[in-house]
Short mmCIF file of C-alpha atoms in Angstrom, two decimals:
data_model
loop_
_atom_site.label_atom_id
_atom_site.label_comp_id
_atom_site.label_asym_id
_atom_site.label_seq_id
_atom_site.Cartn_x
_atom_site.Cartn_y
_atom_site.Cartn_z
CA UNK W 148 84.28 -51.73 -35.55
CA UNK W 149 81.65 -51.27 -38.05
CA UNK W 150 79.30 -53.31 -35.96
CA UNK W 151 79.89 -51.06 -32.95
CA UNK W 152 79.01 -47.98 -34.91
CA UNK W 153 75.84 -49.63 -36.01
CA UNK W 154 74.82 -50.58 -32.48
CA UNK W 155 75.52 -47.15 -30.98
CA UNK W 156 73.11 -45.20 -33.22
CA UNK W 157 70.55 -47.87 -32.63
CA UNK W 158 70.81 -47.36 -28.89
CA UNK W 159 70.84 -43.58 -29.14
CA UNK W 160 67.75 -43.38 -31.36
CA UNK W 161 65.24 -44.70 -28.73
CA UNK W 162 66.84 -42.42 -26.15
CA UNK W 163 66.29 -39.45 -28.41
CA UNK W 164 62.72 -40.48 -28.95
CA UNK W 165 62.18 -40.82 -25.22
CA UNK W 166 63.61 -37.37 -24.56
CA UNK W 167 61.55 -35.89 -27.35
CA UNK W 168 58.35 -37.46 -25.96
CA UNK W 169 59.01 -36.03 -22.50
CA UNK W 170 59.32 -32.56 -23.86
CA UNK W 171 56.00 -32.85 -25.67
CA UNK W 172 54.30 -34.14 -22.53
CA UNK W 173 55.68 -31.23 -20.51
CA UNK W 174 54.38 -28.74 -23.08
CA UNK W 175 50.97 -30.33 -23.28
CA UNK W 176 50.47 -30.75 -19.55
CA UNK W 177 50.77 -27.09 -18.52
CA UNK W 178 48.56 -25.99 -21.37
CA UNK W 179 45.75 -28.26 -20.19
CA UNK W 180 46.37 -27.47 -16.52
CA UNK W 181 46.19 -23.71 -17.07
CA UNK W 182 42.76 -24.09 -18.60
CA UNK W 183 41.20 -26.62 -16.29
CA UNK W 184 43.31 -27.13 -13.15
CA UNK W 185 44.87 -23.80 -12.16
CA UNK W 186 42.81 -21.60 -9.84
CA UNK W 187 42.03 -19.07 -12.54
CA UNK W 188 41.35 -21.79 -15.01
CA UNK W 189 38.97 -23.54 -12.62
CA UNK W 190 36.98 -20.38 -12.07
CA UNK W 191 36.63 -19.78 -15.73
CA UNK W 192 35.70 -23.38 -16.31
CA UNK W 193 33.02 -23.20 -13.58
CA UNK W 194 31.52 -20.01 -14.95
CA UNK W 195 31.51 -21.38 -18.44
CA UNK W 196 30.17 -24.62 -17.12
CA UNK W 197 27.24 -22.85 -15.46
CA UNK W 198 26.48 -20.85 -18.52
CA UNK W 199 26.98 -23.85 -20.76
CA UNK W 200 24.87 -25.90 -18.42
CA UNK W 201 22.07 -23.42 -18.61
CA UNK W 202 22.44 -23.22 -22.32
CA UNK W 203 22.68 -27.00 -22.60
CA UNK W 204 19.60 -27.39 -20.43
CA UNK W 205 17.78 -24.92 -22.58
CA UNK W 206 19.00 -26.63 -25.76
CA UNK W 207 19.49 -30.28 -24.91
CA UNK W 208 16.88 -30.68 -22.20
CA UNK W 209 13.88 -29.33 -24.03
CA UNK W 210 11.67 -29.96 -21.04
CA UNK W 211 13.76 -27.69 -18.85
CA UNK W 212 13.76 -24.99 -21.47
CA UNK W 213 10.00 -25.27 -21.77
CA UNK W 214 9.61 -25.14 -18.03
CA UNK W 215 11.56 -21.91 -17.93
CA UNK W 216 9.40 -20.55 -20.70
CA UNK W 217 6.32 -21.92 -18.99
CA UNK W 218 7.36 -20.24 -15.77
CA UNK W 219 7.59 -16.99 -17.65
CA UNK W 220 4.11 -17.52 -19.03
CA UNK W 221 2.78 -18.48 -15.63
CA UNK W 222 4.29 -15.34 -14.17
CA UNK W 223 2.64 -13.31 -16.89
CA UNK W 224 -0.65 -15.09 -16.20
CA UNK W 225 -0.29 -14.41 -12.50
CA UNK W 226 0.44 -10.78 -13.20
CA UNK W 227 -2.55 -10.52 -15.48
CA UNK W 228 -4.78 -12.19 -12.93
CA UNK W 229 -3.47 -9.93 -10.19
CA UNK W 230 -3.99 -6.91 -12.36
CA UNK W 231 -7.53 -8.03 -13.02
CA UNK W 232 -8.12 -8.44 -9.32
CA UNK W 233 -6.45 -5.22 -8.26
CA UNK W 234 -8.11 -3.05 -10.87
CA UNK W 235 -10.92 -2.18 -8.50
CA UNK W 236 -11.54 1.05 -10.35
CA UNK W 237 -12.66 -0.87 -13.41
CA UNK W 238 -14.67 -3.29 -11.30
CA UNK W 239 -16.21 -0.36 -9.39
CA UNK W 240 -16.98 1.32 -12.66
CA UNK W 241 -18.79 -1.83 -13.85
CA UNK W 242 -20.54 -2.14 -10.51
CA UNK W 243 -21.59 1.49 -10.65
CA UNK W 244 -23.00 0.96 -14.12
CA UNK W 245 -24.85 -2.15 -13.05
CA UNK W 246 -26.44 -0.70 -9.93
CA UNK W 247 -27.00 2.93 -10.95
CA UNK W 248 -30.56 4.10 -11.56
CA UNK W 249 -31.60 3.53 -15.16
CA UNK W 250 -31.11 6.68 -17.21
CA UNK W 251 -34.49 6.01 -18.81
CA UNK W 252 -36.24 6.24 -15.45
CA UNK W 253 -34.89 9.51 -14.04
CA UNK W 254 -33.24 12.70 -15.14
CA UNK W 255 -29.55 13.29 -14.65
CA UNK W 256 -30.26 17.00 -14.35
CA UNK W 257 -33.23 19.29 -13.88
CA UNK W 258 -35.44 19.81 -16.92
CA UNK W 259 -35.04 16.45 -18.63
CA UNK W 260 -38.09 14.66 -19.98
CA UNK W 261 -37.06 11.34 -18.39
CA UNK W 262 -37.68 12.93 -15.01
CA UNK W 263 -41.32 13.82 -15.67
CA UNK W 264 -43.82 11.55 -13.91
CA UNK W 265 -46.81 13.69 -14.73
CA UNK W 266 -49.80 14.76 -12.67
CA UNK W 267 -50.95 13.40 -9.34
CA UNK W 268 -54.62 14.01 -8.64
CA UNK W 269 -56.29 14.09 -5.24
CA UNK W 270 -56.60 10.56 -3.91
CA UNK W 271 -53.78 9.27 -6.12
CA UNK W 272 -50.50 7.63 -5.09
CA UNK W 273 -47.38 6.92 -7.14
CA UNK W 274 -45.90 3.86 -5.48
CA UNK W 275 -44.25 2.20 -8.48
CA UNK W 276 -41.42 4.66 -8.94
CA UNK W 277 -38.08 3.08 -9.84
CA UNK W 278 -35.65 1.61 -7.36
CA UNK W 279 -32.63 3.84 -7.65
CA UNK W 280 -28.97 3.88 -6.73
CA UNK W 281 -26.58 6.80 -6.77
CA UNK W 282 -23.14 5.27 -6.41
CA UNK W 283 -21.19 8.28 -5.13
CA UNK W 284 -21.84 10.75 -2.31
CA UNK W 285 -23.31 14.07 -3.46
CA UNK W 286 -20.73 16.22 -5.24
CA UNK W 287 -22.90 19.30 -5.53
CA UNK W 288 -25.93 20.48 -7.45
CA UNK W 289 -25.61 19.81 -11.16
CA UNK W 290 -22.39 17.79 -10.95
CA UNK W 291 -23.72 14.38 -11.85
CA UNK W 292 -24.29 12.27 -8.76
CA UNK W 293 -28.00 12.96 -8.46
CA UNK W 294 -31.36 11.70 -9.74
CA UNK W 295 -34.10 14.11 -10.76
CA UNK W 296 -37.90 13.74 -10.76
CA UNK W 297 -40.72 16.06 -11.74
CA UNK W 298 -44.18 15.81 -10.19
CA UNK W 299 -47.21 17.98 -10.93
CA UNK W 300 -50.04 18.70 -8.50
CA UNK W 301 -52.58 20.57 -10.63
CA UNK W 302 -55.50 22.47 -9.17
CA UNK W 303 -58.80 21.08 -10.40
CA UNK W 304 -62.16 22.82 -10.53
CA UNK W 305 -63.72 20.37 -8.11
CA UNK W 306 -61.16 21.20 -5.44
CA UNK W 307 -60.04 24.80 -5.82
CA UNK W 308 -57.80 26.43 -3.31
CA UNK W 309 -57.67 26.42 -0.39
CA UNK W 310 -58.93 22.86 -0.78
CA UNK W 311 -56.23 21.50 -3.04
CA UNK W 312 -55.32 18.86 -0.50
CA UNK W 313 -51.94 17.70 0.76
CA UNK W 314 -49.04 16.77 -1.48
CA UNK W 315 -46.47 14.43 0.06
CA UNK W 316 -43.16 12.90 -1.02
CA UNK W 317 -41.23 10.37 1.04
CA UNK W 318 -38.90 7.40 0.81
CA UNK W 319 -40.49 3.99 0.88
CA UNK W 320 -37.02 2.48 0.53
CA UNK W 321 -33.89 4.15 1.85
CA UNK W 322 -31.19 1.59 2.65
CA UNK W 323 -29.20 2.67 5.71
CA UNK W 324 -30.85 6.10 5.30
CA UNK W 325 -28.13 6.88 2.77
CA UNK W 326 -30.32 9.22 0.71
CA UNK W 327 -31.94 12.64 1.02
CA UNK W 328 -33.76 14.95 -1.37
CA UNK W 329 -34.32 18.63 -2.06
CA UNK W 330 -37.19 20.39 -3.83
CA UNK W 331 -37.30 23.18 -6.39
CA UNK W 332 -40.25 24.91 -7.99
CA UNK W 333 -38.37 25.17 -11.28
CA UNK W 334 -34.92 24.60 -12.73
CA UNK W 335 -32.62 27.34 -11.53
CA UNK W 336 -34.97 28.32 -8.71
CA UNK W 337 -33.91 28.53 -5.09
CA UNK W 338 -34.02 25.30 -3.16
CA UNK W 339 -37.28 25.16 -1.15
CA UNK W 340 -38.10 28.52 -2.68
CA UNK W 341 -41.42 30.35 -2.23
CA UNK W 342 -42.53 28.47 0.83
CA UNK W 343 -41.85 24.86 -0.22
CA UNK W 344 -40.34 24.18 3.19
CA UNK W 345 -42.50 26.14 5.57
CA UNK W 346 -40.67 25.17 8.75
CA UNK W 347 -37.11 26.09 7.74
CA UNK W 348 -37.54 27.97 4.48
CA UNK W 349 -34.56 27.99 2.12
CA UNK W 350 -32.32 26.90 5.01
CA UNK W 351 -34.11 23.58 5.37
CA UNK W 352 -31.79 20.58 5.54
CA UNK W 353 -31.95 17.77 2.99
CA UNK W 354 -35.20 15.91 3.51
CA UNK W 355 -36.37 12.39 4.26
CA UNK W 356 -40.00 13.41 3.69
CA UNK W 357 -41.94 16.45 2.60
CA UNK W 358 -45.57 17.55 2.60
CA UNK W 359 -47.43 20.66 1.59
CA UNK W 360 -50.88 21.10 3.10
CA UNK W 361 -53.36 23.52 1.58
CA UNK W 362 -55.27 24.67 4.64
CA UNK W 363 -58.41 26.75 4.73
CA UNK W 364 -57.58 29.63 7.08
CA UNK W 365 -61.11 30.94 7.12
CA UNK W 366 -62.95 33.52 5.07
CA UNK W 367 -61.23 36.56 6.54
CA UNK W 368 -57.66 35.37 5.94
CA UNK W 369 -58.20 33.39 2.80
CA UNK W 370 -57.15 36.07 0.32
CA UNK W 371 -53.94 36.82 2.20
CA UNK W 372 -53.20 33.12 2.45
CA UNK W 373 -53.70 32.51 -1.26
CA UNK W 374 -51.42 35.41 -2.12
CA UNK W 375 -48.70 34.50 0.34
CA UNK W 376 -48.67 30.74 -0.03
CA UNK W 377 -48.04 29.60 -3.57
CA UNK W 378 -49.38 26.14 -4.31
CA UNK W 379 -46.67 23.74 -5.61
CA UNK W 380 -48.22 23.03 -9.00
CA UNK W 381 -44.87 21.59 -10.11
CA UNK W 382 -41.93 20.41 -8.04
CA UNK W 383 -38.55 19.15 -9.15
CA UNK W 384 -37.00 16.65 -6.75
CA UNK W 385 -33.26 16.15 -6.56
CA UNK W 386 -32.23 12.90 -4.83
CA UNK W 387 -28.64 12.36 -3.71
CA UNK W 388 -26.52 10.15 -1.46
CA UNK W 389 -25.17 11.52 1.82
CA UNK W 390 -23.42 8.49 3.39
CA UNK W 391 -21.77 5.14 2.53
CA UNK W 392 -19.92 6.25 -0.57
CA UNK W 393 -19.47 3.82 -3.50
CA UNK W 394 -22.06 1.27 -2.47
CA UNK W 395 -25.15 -0.04 -4.22
CA UNK W 396 -27.69 0.73 -1.50
CA UNK W 397 -31.07 1.64 -2.96
CA UNK W 398 -33.85 4.15 -2.54
CA UNK W 399 -37.40 4.52 -3.81
CA UNK W 400 -39.74 7.48 -3.61
CA UNK W 401 -43.48 7.51 -3.09
CA UNK W 402 -45.72 10.45 -3.96
CA UNK W 403 -49.25 10.91 -2.66
CA UNK W 404 -51.95 13.54 -2.74
CA UNK W 405 -54.82 13.46 -0.32
CA UNK W 406 -57.62 15.75 0.84
#
């Protein structure tokens, strides 16, 4: 009898262990399944996996992380390059500065010393005047997009009036005929004032060429002529662009005085 009691607990003990192990397996299984196998668990695992994957690639795969960083740098470089290309205003500004007439060679307004090219005597020609460029179309008298010159045609004792000759100004270079000029006897004076443009007077259009001829009208009319027609001892020339805005086309003036 004692042996039977001994055998029975021995048989029951493994059974209890088996039952206890099943319960633990059941508890562990659902916990794992809810995190990795259930529908919600799978979604969470995938999202975490993507994020972890990205993070792992950035951390573990140094090359991938560097590529991402490199892509960012490349994008910045591309943006910078594009900005450099698209910033035409800056480029135009540089181009304007490069092709504009030298400020040492002309005046930017009437009355400046840089504009003064001195006296032209009878038989003399100024053909070495600077090549100029005015980048923008004329924006009005005194507003900046203009080049100024001063020329003097003095009366000499050997050739008094009415034999002072003919003063002429014209373009020797005028790319695409982009440029015109106007004349003034003095700063602040009326354009073409006091007979500078005999044909049209003050209503004369901008000019491609100009000449003033001191004619001898004969003894009887000479006094009236000298009083009515004022010789252009000094002229101020304002050059400006009329067409093809923001280009580097050039102009050059020539001034002559002949008998």
